[in-house]
mmCIF file with all atom_site columns, C-alpha atoms in Angstrom:
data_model
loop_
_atom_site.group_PDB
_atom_site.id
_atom_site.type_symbol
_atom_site.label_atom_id
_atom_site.label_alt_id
_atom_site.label_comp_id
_atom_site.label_asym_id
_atom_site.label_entity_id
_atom_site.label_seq_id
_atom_site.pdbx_PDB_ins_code
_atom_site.Cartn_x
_atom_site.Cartn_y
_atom_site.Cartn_z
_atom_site.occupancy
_atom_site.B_iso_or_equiv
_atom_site.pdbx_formal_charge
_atom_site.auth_seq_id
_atom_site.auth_comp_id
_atom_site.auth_asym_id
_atom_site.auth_atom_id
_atom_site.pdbx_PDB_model_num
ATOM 1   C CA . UNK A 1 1   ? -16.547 72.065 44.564 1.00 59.00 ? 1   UNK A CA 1
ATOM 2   C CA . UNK A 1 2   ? -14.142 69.070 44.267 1.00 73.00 ? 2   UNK A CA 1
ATOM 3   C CA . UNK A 1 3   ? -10.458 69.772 43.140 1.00 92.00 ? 3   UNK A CA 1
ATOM 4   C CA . UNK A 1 4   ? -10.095 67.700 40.105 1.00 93.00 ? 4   UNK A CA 1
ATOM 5   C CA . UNK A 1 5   ? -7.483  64.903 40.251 1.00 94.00 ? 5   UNK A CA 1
ATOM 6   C CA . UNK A 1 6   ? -4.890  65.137 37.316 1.00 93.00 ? 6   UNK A CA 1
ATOM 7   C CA . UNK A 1 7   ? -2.287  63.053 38.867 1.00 96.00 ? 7   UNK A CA 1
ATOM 8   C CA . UNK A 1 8   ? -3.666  59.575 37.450 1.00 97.00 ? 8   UNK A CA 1
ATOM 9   C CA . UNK A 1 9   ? -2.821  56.542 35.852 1.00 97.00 ? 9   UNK A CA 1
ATOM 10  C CA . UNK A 1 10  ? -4.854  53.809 34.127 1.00 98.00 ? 10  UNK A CA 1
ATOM 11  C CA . UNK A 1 11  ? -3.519  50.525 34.191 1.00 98.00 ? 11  UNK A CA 1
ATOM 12  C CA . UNK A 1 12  ? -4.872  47.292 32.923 1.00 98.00 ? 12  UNK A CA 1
ATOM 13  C CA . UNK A 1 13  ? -5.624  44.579 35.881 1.00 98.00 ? 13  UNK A CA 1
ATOM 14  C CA . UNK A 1 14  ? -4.340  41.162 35.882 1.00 96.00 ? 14  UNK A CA 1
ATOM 15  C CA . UNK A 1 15  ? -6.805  38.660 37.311 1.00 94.00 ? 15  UNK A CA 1
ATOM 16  C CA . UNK A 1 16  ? -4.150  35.883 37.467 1.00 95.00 ? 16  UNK A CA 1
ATOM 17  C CA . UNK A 1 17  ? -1.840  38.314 39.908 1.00 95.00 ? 17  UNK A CA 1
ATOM 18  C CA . UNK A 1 18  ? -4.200  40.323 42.030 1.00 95.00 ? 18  UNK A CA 1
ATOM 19  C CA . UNK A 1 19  ? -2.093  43.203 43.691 1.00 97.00 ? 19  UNK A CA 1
ATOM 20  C CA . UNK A 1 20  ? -2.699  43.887 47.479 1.00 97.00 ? 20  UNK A CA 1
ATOM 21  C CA . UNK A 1 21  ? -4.540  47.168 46.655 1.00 98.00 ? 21  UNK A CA 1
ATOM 22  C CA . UNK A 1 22  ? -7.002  45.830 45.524 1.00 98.00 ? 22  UNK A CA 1
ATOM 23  C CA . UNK A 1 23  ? -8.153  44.536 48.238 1.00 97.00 ? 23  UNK A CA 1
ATOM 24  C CA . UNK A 1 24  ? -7.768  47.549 50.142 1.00 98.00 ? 24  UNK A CA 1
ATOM 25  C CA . UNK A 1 25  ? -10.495 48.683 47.183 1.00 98.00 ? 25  UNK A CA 1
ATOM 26  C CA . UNK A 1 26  ? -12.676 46.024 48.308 1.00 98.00 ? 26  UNK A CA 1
ATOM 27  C CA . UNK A 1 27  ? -12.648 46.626 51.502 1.00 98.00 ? 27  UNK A CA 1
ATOM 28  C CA . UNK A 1 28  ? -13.491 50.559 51.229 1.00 98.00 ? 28  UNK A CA 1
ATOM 29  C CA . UNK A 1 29  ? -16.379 49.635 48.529 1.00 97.00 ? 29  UNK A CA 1
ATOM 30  C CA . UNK A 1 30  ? -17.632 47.541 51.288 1.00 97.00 ? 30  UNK A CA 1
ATOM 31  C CA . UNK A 1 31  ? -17.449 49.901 53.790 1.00 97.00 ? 31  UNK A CA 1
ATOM 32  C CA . UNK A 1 32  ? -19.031 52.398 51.274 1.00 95.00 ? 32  UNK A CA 1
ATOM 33  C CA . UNK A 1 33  ? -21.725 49.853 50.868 1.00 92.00 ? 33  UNK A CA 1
ATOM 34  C CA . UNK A 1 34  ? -20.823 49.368 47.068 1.00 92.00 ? 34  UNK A CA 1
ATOM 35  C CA . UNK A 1 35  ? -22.305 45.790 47.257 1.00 90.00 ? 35  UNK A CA 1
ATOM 36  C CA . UNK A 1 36  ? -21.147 44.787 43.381 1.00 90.00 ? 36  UNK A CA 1
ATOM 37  C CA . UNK A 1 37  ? -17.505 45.127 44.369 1.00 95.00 ? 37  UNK A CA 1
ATOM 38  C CA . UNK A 1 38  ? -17.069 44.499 48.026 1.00 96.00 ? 38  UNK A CA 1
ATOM 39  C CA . UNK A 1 39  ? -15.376 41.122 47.158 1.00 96.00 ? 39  UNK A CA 1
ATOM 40  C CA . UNK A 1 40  ? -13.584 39.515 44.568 1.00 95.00 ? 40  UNK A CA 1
ATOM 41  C CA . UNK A 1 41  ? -16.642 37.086 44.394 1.00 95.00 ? 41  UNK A CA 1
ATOM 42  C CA . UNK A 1 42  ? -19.243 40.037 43.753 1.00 95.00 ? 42  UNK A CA 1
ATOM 43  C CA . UNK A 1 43  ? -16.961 41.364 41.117 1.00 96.00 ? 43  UNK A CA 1
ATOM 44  C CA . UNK A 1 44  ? -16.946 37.919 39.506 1.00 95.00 ? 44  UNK A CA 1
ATOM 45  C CA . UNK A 1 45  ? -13.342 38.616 38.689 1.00 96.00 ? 45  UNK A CA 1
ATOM 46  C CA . UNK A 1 46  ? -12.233 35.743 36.331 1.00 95.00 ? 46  UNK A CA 1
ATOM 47  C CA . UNK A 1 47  ? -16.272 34.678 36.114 1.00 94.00 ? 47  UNK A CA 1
ATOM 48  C CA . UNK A 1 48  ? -16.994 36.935 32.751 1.00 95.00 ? 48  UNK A CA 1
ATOM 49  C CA . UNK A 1 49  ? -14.959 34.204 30.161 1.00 94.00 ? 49  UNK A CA 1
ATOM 50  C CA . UNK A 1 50  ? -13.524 36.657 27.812 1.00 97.00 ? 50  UNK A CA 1
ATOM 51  C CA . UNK A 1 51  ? -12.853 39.810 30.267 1.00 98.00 ? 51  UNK A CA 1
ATOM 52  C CA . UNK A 1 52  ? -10.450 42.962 30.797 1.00 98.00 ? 52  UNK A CA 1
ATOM 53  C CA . UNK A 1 53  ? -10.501 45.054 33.600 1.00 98.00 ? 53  UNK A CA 1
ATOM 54  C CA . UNK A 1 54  ? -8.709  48.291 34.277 1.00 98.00 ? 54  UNK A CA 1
ATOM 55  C CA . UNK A 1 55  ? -8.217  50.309 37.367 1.00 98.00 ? 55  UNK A CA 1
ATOM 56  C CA . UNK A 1 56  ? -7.385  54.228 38.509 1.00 98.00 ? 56  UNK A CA 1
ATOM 57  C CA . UNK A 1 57  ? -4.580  54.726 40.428 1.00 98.00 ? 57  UNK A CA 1
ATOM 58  C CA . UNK A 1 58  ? -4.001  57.991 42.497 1.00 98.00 ? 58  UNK A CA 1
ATOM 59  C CA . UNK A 1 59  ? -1.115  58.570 45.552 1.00 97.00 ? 59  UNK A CA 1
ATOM 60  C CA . UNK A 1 60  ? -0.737  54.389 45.275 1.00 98.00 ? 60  UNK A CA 1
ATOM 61  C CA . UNK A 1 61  ? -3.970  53.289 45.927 1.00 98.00 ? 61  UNK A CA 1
ATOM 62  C CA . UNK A 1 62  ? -7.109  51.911 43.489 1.00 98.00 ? 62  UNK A CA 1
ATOM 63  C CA . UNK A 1 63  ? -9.648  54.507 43.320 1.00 98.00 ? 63  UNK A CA 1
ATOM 64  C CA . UNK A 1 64  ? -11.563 53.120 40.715 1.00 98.00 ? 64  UNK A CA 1
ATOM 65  C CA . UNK A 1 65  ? -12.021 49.552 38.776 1.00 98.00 ? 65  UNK A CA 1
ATOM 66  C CA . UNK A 1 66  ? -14.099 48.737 36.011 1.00 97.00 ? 66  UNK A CA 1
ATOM 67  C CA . UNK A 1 67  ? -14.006 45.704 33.033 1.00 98.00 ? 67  UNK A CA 1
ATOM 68  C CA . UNK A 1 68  ? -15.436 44.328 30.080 1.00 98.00 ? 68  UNK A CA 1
ATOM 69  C CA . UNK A 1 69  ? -16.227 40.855 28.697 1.00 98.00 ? 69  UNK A CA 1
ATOM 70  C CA . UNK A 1 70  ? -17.727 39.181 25.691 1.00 97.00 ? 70  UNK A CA 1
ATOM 71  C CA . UNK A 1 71  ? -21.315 38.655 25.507 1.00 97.00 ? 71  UNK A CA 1
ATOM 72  C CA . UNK A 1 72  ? -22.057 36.176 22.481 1.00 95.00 ? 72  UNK A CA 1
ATOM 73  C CA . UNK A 1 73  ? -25.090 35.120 24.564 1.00 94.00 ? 73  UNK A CA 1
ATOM 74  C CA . UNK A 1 74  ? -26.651 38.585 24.091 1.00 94.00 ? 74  UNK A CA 1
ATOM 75  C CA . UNK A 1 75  ? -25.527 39.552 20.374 1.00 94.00 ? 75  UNK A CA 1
ATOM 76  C CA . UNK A 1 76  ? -23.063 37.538 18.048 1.00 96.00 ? 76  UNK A CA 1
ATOM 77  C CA . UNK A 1 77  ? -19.887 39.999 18.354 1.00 96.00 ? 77  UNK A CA 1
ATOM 78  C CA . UNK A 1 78  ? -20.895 42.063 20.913 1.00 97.00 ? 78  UNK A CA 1
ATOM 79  C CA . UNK A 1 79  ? -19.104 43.132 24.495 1.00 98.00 ? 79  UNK A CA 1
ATOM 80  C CA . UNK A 1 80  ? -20.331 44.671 27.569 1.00 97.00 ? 80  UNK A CA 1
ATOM 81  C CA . UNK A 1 81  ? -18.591 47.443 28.509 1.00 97.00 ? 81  UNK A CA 1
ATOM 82  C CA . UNK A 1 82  ? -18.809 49.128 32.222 1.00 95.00 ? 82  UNK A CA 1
ATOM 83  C CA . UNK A 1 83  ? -19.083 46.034 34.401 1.00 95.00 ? 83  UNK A CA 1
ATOM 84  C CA . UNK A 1 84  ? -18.836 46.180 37.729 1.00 94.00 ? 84  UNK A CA 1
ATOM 85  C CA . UNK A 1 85  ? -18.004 50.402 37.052 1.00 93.00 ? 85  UNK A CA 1
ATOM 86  C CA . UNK A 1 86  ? -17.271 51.539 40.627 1.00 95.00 ? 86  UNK A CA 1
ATOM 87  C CA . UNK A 1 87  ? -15.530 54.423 42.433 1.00 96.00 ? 87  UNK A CA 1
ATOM 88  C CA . UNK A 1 88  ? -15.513 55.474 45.817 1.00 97.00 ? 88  UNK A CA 1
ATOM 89  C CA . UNK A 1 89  ? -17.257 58.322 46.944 1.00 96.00 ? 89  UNK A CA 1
ATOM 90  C CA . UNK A 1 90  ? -14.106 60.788 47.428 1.00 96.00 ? 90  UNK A CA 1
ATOM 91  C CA . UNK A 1 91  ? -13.266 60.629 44.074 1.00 96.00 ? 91  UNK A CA 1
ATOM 92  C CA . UNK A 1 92  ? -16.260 60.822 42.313 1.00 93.00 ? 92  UNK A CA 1
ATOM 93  C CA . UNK A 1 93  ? -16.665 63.699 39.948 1.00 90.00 ? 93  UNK A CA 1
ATOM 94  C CA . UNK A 1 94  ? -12.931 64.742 40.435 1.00 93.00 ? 94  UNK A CA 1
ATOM 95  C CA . UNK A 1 95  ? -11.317 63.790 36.912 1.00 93.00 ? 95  UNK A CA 1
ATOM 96  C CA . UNK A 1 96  ? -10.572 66.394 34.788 1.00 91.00 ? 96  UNK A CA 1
ATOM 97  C CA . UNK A 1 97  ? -12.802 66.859 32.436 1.00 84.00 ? 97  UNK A CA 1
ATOM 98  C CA . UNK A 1 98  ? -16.867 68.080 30.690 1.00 80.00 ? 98  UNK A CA 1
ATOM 99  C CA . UNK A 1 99  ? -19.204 66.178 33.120 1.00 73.00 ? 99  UNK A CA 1
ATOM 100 C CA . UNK A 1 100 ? -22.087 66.297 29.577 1.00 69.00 ? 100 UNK A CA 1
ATOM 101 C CA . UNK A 1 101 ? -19.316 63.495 27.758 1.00 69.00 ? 101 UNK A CA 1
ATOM 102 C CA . UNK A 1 102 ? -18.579 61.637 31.565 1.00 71.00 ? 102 UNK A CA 1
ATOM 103 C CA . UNK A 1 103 ? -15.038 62.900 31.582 1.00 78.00 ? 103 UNK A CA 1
ATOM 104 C CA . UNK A 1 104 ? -15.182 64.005 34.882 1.00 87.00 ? 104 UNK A CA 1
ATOM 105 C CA . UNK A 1 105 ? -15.695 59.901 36.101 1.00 90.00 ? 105 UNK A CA 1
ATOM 106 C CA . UNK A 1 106 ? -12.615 57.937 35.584 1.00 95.00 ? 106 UNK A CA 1
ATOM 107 C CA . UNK A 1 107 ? -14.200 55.248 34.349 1.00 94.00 ? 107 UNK A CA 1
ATOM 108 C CA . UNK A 1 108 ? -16.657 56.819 31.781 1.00 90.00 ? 108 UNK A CA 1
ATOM 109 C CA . UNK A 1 109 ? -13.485 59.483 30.691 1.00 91.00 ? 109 UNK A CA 1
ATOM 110 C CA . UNK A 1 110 ? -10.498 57.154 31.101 1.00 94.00 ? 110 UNK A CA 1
ATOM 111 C CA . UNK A 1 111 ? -11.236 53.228 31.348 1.00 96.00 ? 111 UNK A CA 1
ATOM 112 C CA . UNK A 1 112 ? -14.065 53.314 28.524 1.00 94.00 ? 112 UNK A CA 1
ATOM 113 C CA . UNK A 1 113 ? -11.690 54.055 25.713 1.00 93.00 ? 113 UNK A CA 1
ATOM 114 C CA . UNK A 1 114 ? -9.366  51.423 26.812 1.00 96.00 ? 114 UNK A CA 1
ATOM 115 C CA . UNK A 1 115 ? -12.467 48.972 26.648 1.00 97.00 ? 115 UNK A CA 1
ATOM 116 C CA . UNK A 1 116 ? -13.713 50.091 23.269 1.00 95.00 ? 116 UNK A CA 1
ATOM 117 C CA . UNK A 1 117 ? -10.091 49.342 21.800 1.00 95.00 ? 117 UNK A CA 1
ATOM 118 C CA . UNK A 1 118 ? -9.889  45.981 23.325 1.00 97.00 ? 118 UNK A CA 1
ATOM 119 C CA . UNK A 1 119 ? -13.434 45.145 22.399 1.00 96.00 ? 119 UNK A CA 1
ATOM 120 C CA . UNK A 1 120 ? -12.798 45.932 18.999 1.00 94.00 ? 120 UNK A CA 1
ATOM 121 C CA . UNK A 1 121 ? -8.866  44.148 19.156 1.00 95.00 ? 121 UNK A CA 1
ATOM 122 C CA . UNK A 1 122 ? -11.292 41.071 19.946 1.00 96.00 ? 122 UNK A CA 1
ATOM 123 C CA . UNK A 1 123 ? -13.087 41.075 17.284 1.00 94.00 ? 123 UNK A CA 1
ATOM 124 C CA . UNK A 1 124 ? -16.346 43.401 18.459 1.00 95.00 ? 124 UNK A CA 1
ATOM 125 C CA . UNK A 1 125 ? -19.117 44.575 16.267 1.00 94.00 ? 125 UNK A CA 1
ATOM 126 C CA . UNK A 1 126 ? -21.472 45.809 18.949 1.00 96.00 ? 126 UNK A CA 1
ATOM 127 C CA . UNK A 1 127 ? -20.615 47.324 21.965 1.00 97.00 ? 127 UNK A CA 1
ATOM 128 C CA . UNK A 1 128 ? -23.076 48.218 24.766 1.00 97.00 ? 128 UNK A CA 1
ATOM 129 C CA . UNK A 1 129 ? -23.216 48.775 28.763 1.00 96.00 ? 129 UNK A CA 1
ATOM 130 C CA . UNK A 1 130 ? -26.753 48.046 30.484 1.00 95.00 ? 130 UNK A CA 1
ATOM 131 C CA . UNK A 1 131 ? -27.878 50.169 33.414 1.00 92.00 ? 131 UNK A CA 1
ATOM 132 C CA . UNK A 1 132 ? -29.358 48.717 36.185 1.00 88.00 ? 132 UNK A CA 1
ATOM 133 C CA . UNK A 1 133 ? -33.250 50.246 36.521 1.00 86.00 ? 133 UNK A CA 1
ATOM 134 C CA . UNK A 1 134 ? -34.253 49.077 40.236 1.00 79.00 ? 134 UNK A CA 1
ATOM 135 C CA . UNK A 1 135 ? -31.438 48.848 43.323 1.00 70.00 ? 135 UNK A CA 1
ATOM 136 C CA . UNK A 1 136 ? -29.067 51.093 44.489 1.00 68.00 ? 136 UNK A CA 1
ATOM 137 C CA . UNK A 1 137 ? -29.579 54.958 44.119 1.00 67.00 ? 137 UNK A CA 1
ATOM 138 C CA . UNK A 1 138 ? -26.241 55.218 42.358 1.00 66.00 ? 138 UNK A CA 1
ATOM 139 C CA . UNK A 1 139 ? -27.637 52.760 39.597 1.00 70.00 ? 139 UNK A CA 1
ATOM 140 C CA . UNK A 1 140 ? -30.779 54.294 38.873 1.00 75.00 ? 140 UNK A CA 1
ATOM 141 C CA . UNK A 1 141 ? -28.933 58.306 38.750 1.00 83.00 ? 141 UNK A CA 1
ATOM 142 C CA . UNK A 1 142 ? -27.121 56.394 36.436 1.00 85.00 ? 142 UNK A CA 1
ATOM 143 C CA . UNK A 1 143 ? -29.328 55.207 34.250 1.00 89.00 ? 143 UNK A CA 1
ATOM 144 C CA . UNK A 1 144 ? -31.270 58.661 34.301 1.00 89.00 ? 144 UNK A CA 1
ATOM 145 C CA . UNK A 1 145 ? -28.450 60.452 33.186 1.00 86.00 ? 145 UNK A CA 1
ATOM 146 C CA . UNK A 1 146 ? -27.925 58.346 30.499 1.00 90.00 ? 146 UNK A CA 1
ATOM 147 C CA . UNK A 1 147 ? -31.136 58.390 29.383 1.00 92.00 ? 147 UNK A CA 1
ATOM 148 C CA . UNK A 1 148 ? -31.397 62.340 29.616 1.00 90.00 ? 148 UNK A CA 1
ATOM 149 C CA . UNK A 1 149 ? -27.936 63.299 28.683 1.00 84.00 ? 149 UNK A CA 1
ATOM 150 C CA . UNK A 1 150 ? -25.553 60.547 27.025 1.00 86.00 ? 150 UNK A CA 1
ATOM 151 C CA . UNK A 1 151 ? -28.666 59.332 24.625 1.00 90.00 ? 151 UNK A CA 1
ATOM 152 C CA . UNK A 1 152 ? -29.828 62.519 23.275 1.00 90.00 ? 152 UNK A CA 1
ATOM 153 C CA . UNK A 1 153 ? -26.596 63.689 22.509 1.00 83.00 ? 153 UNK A CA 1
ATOM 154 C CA . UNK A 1 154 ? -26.124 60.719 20.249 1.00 85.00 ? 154 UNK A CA 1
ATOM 155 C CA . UNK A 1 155 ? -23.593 59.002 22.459 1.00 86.00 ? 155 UNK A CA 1
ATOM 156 C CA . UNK A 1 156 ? -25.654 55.589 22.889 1.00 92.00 ? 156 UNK A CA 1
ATOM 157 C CA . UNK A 1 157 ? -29.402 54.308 22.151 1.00 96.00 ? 157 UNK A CA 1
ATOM 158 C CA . UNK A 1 158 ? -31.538 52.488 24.214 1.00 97.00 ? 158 UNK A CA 1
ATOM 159 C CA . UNK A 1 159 ? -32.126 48.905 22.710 1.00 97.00 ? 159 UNK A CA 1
ATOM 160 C CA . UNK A 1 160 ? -33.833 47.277 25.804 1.00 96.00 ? 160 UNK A CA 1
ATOM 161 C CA . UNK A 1 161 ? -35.537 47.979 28.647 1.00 95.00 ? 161 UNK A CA 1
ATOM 162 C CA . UNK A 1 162 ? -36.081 45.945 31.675 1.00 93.00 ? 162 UNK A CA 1
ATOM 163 C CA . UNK A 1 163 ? -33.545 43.179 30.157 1.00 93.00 ? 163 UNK A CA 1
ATOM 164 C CA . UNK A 1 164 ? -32.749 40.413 32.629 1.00 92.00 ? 164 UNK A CA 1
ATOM 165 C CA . UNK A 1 165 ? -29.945 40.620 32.595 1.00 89.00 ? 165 UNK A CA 1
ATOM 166 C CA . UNK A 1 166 ? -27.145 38.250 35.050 1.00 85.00 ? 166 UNK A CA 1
ATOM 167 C CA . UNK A 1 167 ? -30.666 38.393 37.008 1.00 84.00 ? 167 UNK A CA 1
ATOM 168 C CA . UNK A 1 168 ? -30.659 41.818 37.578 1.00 87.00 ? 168 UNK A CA 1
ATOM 169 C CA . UNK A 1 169 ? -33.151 44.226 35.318 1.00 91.00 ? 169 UNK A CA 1
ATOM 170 C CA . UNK A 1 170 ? -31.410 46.748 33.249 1.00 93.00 ? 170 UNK A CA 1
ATOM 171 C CA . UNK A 1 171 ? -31.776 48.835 30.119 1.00 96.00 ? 171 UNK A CA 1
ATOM 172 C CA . UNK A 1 172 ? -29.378 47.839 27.305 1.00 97.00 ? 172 UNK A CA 1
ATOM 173 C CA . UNK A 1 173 ? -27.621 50.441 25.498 1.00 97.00 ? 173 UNK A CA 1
ATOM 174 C CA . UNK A 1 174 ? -25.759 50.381 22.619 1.00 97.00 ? 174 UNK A CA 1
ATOM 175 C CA . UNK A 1 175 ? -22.818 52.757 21.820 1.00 95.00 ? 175 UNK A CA 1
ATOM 176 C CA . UNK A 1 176 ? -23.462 54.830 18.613 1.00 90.00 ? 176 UNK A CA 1
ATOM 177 C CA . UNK A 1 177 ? -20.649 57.641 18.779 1.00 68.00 ? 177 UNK A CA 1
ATOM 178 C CA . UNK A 1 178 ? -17.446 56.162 19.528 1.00 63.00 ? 178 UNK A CA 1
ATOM 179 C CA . UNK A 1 179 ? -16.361 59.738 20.325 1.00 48.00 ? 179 UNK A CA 1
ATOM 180 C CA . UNK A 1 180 ? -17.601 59.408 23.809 1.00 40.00 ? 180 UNK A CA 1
ATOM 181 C CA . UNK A 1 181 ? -14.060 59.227 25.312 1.00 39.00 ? 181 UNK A CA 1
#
């Protein structure tokens, strides 16, 4: 088993004054094959309108991104939480934490709270992430565990499937238990 990382910080991202190391994230998701953030086009950094991002920093480097943005289009006074959620492979599973809540993923145990506050700062009434439900292995274990773990311990609900979604299909879920984080 992984040693779990405790030396961490979260810190917001500003799009206006990218810092180097984030492109050395980029350029590891792309070597990782993480095709949703292998470029600050695929991220759509600065694409969402109303967005936050955040990132996990270990040793100096980003070992983890993920943001949020408004989604009006959706649901009047709703965000989307856990876009473009991605970490690379040697630090998956390593935050401290019960892997049943998503503690042990920085982004689920650390970034997510950050969102829900600034969704709510913004005005928010529903929040929800989507899952993606064809594509990348990582995407579909992903919406499987949500569907078997996060939903029927009261976490979140399922309130679409096979949403288009940005032209991808997903499952919509809303966030029910704001004790998640």
């Amino acid at each position: 088993m992984l040693s779990r990382i405790t030396d961490f910080d979260i810190r917001p991202l500003n799009i206006t004054n990218i810092p180097k190391q984030l492109n050395d994230f980029i350029n590891q998701c792309a070597k990782y094959g993480i095709t949703n953030n292998d470029s600050i086009a695929s991220m759509k950094l600065g694409k969402w309108g109303n967005e936050a991002w955040w990132c996990t920093w270990v040793d100096g480097k980003i070992i983890s991104i993920c943001g949020c943005h408004e989604y009006n289009s959706y649901s009047p006074n709703t965000w989307r939480l856990m876009v473009r959620t991605a970490t690379l492979p040697p630090y998956r599973g390593r935050a401290p934490g019960d892997f049943r809540k998503m503690k042990n993923d920085f982004n689920w145990g650390f970034i997510f709270p950050y969102q829900v506050e600034h969704a709510k700062k913004q005005g928010a009434k529903k929040l929800i992430f989507t899952t993606n439900v064809e594509g990348e292995a990582g995407s579909m274990r992903m919406n499987n565990f949500v569907a078997k773990v996060l939903e029927p311990a009261g976490l979140c609900k399922l309130i679409e499937t096979d949403a288009d979604i940005f032209y991808t299909k997903q499952n919509v879920w809303q966030v029910t238990n704001l004790h998640l984080h």
